Short mmCIF file of C-alpha atoms and ligand atoms in Angstrom, two decimals:
data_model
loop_
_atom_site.label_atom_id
_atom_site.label_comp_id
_atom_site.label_asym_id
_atom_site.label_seq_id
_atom_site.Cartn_x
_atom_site.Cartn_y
_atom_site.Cartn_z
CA UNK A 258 183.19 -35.28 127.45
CA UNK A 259 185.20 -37.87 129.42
CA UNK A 260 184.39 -38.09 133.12
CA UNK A 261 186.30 -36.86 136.07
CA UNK A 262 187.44 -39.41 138.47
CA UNK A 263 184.79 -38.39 141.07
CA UNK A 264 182.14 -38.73 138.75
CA UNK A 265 183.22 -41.70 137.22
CA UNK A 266 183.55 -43.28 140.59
CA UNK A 267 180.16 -42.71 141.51
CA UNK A 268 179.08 -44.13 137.93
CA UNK A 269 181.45 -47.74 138.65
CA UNK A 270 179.62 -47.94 142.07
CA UNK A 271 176.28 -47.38 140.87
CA UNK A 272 176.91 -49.66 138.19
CA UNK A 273 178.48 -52.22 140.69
CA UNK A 274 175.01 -52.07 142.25
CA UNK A 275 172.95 -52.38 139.01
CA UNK A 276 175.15 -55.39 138.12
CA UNK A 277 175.19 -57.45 141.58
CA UNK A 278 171.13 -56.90 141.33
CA UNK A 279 170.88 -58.31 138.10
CA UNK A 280 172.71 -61.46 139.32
CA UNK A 281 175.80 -61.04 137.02
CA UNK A 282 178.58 -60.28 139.82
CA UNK A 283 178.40 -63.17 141.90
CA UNK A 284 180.99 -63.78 144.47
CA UNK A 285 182.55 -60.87 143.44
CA UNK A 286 182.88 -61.57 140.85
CA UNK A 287 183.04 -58.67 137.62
CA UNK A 288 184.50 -55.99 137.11
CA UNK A 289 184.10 -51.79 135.84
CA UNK A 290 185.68 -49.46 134.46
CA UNK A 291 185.70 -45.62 132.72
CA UNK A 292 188.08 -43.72 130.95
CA UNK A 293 188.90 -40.15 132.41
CA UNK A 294 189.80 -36.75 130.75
CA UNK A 295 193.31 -37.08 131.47
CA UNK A 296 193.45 -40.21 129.72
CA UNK A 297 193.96 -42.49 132.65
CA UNK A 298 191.05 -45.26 133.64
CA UNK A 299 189.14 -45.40 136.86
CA UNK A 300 188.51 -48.91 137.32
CA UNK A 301 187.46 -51.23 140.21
CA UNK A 302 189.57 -52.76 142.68
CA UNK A 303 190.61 -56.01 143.44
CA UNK A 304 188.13 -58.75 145.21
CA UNK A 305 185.52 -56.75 146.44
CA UNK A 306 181.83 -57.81 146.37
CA UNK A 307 180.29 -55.55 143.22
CA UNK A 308 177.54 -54.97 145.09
CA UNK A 309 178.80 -53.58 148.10
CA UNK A 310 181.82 -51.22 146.80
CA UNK A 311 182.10 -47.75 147.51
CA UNK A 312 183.90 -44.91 146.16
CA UNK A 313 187.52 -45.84 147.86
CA UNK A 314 187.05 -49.38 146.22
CA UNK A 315 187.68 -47.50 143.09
CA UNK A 316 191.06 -46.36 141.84
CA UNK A 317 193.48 -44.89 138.69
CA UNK A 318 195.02 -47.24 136.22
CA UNK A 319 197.21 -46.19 133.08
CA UNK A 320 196.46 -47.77 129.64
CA UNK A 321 199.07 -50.53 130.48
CA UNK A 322 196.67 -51.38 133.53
CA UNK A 323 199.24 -49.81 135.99
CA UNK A 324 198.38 -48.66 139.33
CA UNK A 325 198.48 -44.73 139.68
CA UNK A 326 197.40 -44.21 143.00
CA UNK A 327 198.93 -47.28 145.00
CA UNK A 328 196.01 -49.54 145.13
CA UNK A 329 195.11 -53.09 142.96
CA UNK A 330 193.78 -53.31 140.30
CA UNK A 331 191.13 -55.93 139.71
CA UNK A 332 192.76 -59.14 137.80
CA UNK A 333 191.15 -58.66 134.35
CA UNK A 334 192.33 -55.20 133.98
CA UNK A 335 194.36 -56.01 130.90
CA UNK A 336 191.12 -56.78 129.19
CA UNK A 337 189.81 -53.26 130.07
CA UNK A 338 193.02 -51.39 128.82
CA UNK A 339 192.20 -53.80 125.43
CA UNK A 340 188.95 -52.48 125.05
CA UNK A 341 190.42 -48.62 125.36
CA UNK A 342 193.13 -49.15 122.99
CA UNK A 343 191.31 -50.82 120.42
CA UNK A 344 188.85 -48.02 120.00
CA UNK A 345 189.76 -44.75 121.13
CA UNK A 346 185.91 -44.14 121.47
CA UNK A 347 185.87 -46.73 124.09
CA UNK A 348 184.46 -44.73 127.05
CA UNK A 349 183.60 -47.42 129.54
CA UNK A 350 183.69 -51.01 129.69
CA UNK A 351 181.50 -53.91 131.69
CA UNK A 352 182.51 -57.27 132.51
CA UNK A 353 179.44 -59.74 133.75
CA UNK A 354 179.45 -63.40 135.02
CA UNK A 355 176.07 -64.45 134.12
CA UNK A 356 174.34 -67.79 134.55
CA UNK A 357 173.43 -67.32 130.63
CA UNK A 358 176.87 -66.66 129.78
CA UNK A 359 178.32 -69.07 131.69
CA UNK A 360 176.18 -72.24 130.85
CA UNK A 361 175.82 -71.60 127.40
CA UNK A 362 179.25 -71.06 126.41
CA UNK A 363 179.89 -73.95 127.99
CA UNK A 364 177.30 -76.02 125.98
CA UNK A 365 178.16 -74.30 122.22
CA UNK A 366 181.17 -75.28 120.44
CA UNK A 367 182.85 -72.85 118.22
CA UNK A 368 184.30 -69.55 118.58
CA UNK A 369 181.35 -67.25 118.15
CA UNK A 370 177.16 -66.97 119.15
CA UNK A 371 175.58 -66.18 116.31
CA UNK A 372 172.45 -64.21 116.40
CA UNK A 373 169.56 -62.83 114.18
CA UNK A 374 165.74 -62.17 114.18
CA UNK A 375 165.71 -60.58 117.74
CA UNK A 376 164.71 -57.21 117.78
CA UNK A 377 167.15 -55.89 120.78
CA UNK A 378 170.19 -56.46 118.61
CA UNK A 379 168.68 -52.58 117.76
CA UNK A 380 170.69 -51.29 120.95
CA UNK A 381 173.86 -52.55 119.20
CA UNK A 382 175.46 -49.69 117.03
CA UNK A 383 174.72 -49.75 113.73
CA UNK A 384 172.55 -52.41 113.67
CA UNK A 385 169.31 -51.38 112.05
CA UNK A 386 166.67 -54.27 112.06
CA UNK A 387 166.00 -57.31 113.59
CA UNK A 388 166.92 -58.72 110.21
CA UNK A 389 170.69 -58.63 110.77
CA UNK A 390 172.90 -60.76 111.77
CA UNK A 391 175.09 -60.51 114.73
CA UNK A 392 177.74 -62.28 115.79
CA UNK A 393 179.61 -62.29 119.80
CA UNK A 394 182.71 -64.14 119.47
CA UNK A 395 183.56 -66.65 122.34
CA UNK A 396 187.02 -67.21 123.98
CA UNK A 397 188.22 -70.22 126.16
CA UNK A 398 188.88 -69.26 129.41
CA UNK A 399 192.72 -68.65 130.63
CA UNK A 400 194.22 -67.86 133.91
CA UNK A 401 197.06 -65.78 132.15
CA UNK A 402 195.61 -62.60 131.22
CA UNK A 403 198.07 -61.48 129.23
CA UNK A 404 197.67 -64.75 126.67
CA UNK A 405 193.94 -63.98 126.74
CA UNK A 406 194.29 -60.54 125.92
CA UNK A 407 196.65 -61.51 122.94
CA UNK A 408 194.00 -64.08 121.47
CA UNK A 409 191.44 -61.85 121.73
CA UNK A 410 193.80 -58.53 120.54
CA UNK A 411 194.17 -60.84 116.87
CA UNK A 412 190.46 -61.96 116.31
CA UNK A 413 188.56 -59.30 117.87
CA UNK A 414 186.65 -57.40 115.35
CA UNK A 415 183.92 -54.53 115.10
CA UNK A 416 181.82 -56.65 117.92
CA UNK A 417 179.87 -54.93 120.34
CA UNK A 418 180.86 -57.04 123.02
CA UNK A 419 182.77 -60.82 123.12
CA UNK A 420 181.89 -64.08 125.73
CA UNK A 421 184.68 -65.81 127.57
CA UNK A 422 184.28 -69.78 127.83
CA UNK A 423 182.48 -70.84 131.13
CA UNK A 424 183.49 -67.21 132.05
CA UNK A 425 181.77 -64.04 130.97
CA UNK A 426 180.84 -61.24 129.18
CA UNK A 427 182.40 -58.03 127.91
CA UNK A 428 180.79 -55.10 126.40
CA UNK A 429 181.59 -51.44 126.17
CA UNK A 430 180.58 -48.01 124.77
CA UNK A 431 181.08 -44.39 124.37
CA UNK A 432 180.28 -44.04 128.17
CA UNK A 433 178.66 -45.48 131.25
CA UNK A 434 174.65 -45.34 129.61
CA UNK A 435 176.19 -46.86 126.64
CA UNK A 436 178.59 -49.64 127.92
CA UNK A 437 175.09 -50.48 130.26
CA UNK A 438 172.65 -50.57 127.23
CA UNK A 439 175.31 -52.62 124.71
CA UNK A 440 175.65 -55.15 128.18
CA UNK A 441 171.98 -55.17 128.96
CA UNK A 442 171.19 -56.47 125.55
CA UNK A 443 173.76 -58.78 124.84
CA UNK A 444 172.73 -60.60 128.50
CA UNK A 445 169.15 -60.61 127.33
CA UNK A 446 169.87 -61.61 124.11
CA UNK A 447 172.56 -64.77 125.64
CA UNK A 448 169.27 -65.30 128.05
CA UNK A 449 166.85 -65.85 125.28
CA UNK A 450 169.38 -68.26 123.16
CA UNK A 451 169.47 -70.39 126.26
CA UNK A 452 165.97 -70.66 126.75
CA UNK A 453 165.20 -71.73 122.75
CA UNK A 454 167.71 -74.16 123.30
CA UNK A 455 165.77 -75.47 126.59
CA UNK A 456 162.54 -75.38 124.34
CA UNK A 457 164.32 -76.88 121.61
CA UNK A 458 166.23 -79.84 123.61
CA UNK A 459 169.79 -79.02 124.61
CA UNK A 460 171.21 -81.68 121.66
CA UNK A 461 174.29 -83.47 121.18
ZN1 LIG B 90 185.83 -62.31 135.00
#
């Protein structure tokens, strides 16, 4: 059942806490948010440190990323409200700026990470074994959130979470626990590709 705002508060800050520790909110940086009963979105504010929010640094948004309650939103909201309409199972959603992330999809060309033989692709849904193959798409960065949200809108398919260019990650899931596990593995998962390629020589 979908979260009241007071509980789903308390989830965004804990999360925001989680997150910071983990080293994937630096400066700030990242953002959180859950979708509530009455079909609005609790999601973090604007240009707080992740690490340090508390429950009045979280506030209401409507599916267009509109303020309810008078307060701003954080800048990437239209990429939360993206998630939600997408997939109507969407119950919360986790944005990351990892060193991983951010130095890999830097170094890779091409508009997806592909990845197979690692046995915590099993936290993704519907993957079964660490036999299948699974890919993250990647996105160049953009300033103009509603052009990024478009490009990703066309070419997003049944991913369980997608890498923005020099950037970040998004994941999501049926609720907080899931959005967490889905973003926990894909950061491990971006973390191990980096290190084979250290292993392997970075290449051309
Ligand atoms: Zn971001």
């Amino acid at each position: 059942m979908a979260p009241d705002f007071d509980t789903a508060a308390r989830q965004i800050v804990e999360a925001g806490r989680w997150l910071a520790g983990c080293g994937w909110a630096p400066a700030g940086a990242g953002n959180y948010s859950v979708r509530l009963g009455d079909g609005s979105v609790a999601i973090t504010v604007s240009g707080r440190h992740k690490g340090r929010i508390g429950l009045d640094d979280v506030m209401r948004v409507d599916l267009d990323g509109r303020s309810l309650d008078g307060k701003t939103p954080s800048a990437e909201t239209l990429l939360h409200m993206l998630a939600y309409r997408m997939e109507p199972r969407t119950g919360a959603v986790l944005h990351t700026h990892s060193l991983p992330v951010t130095v890999l999809t830097r170094h890779l060309p091409g508009g997806a990470l592909h990845l197979d033989g690692y046995e915590v692709m099993k936290a993704f849904g519907g993957v079964q074994t660490h036999q299948a193959r699974v890919a993250l798409p990647v996105f160049d960065n953009d300033q103009d959130m509603t052009a990024l949200s478009l490009r990703i809108e066309a070419s997003l398919a049944s991913a369980p979470a997608y890498l923005i260019r020099g950037h970040g990650l998004y994941g999501w899931g049926a609720d907080m626990e899931a959005a967490s596990c889905v973003v926990e593995a894909a950061e491990f998962l971006v973390a191990c590709e980096l290190e084979l390629l250290k292993l392997n020589g970075a290449g051309p």
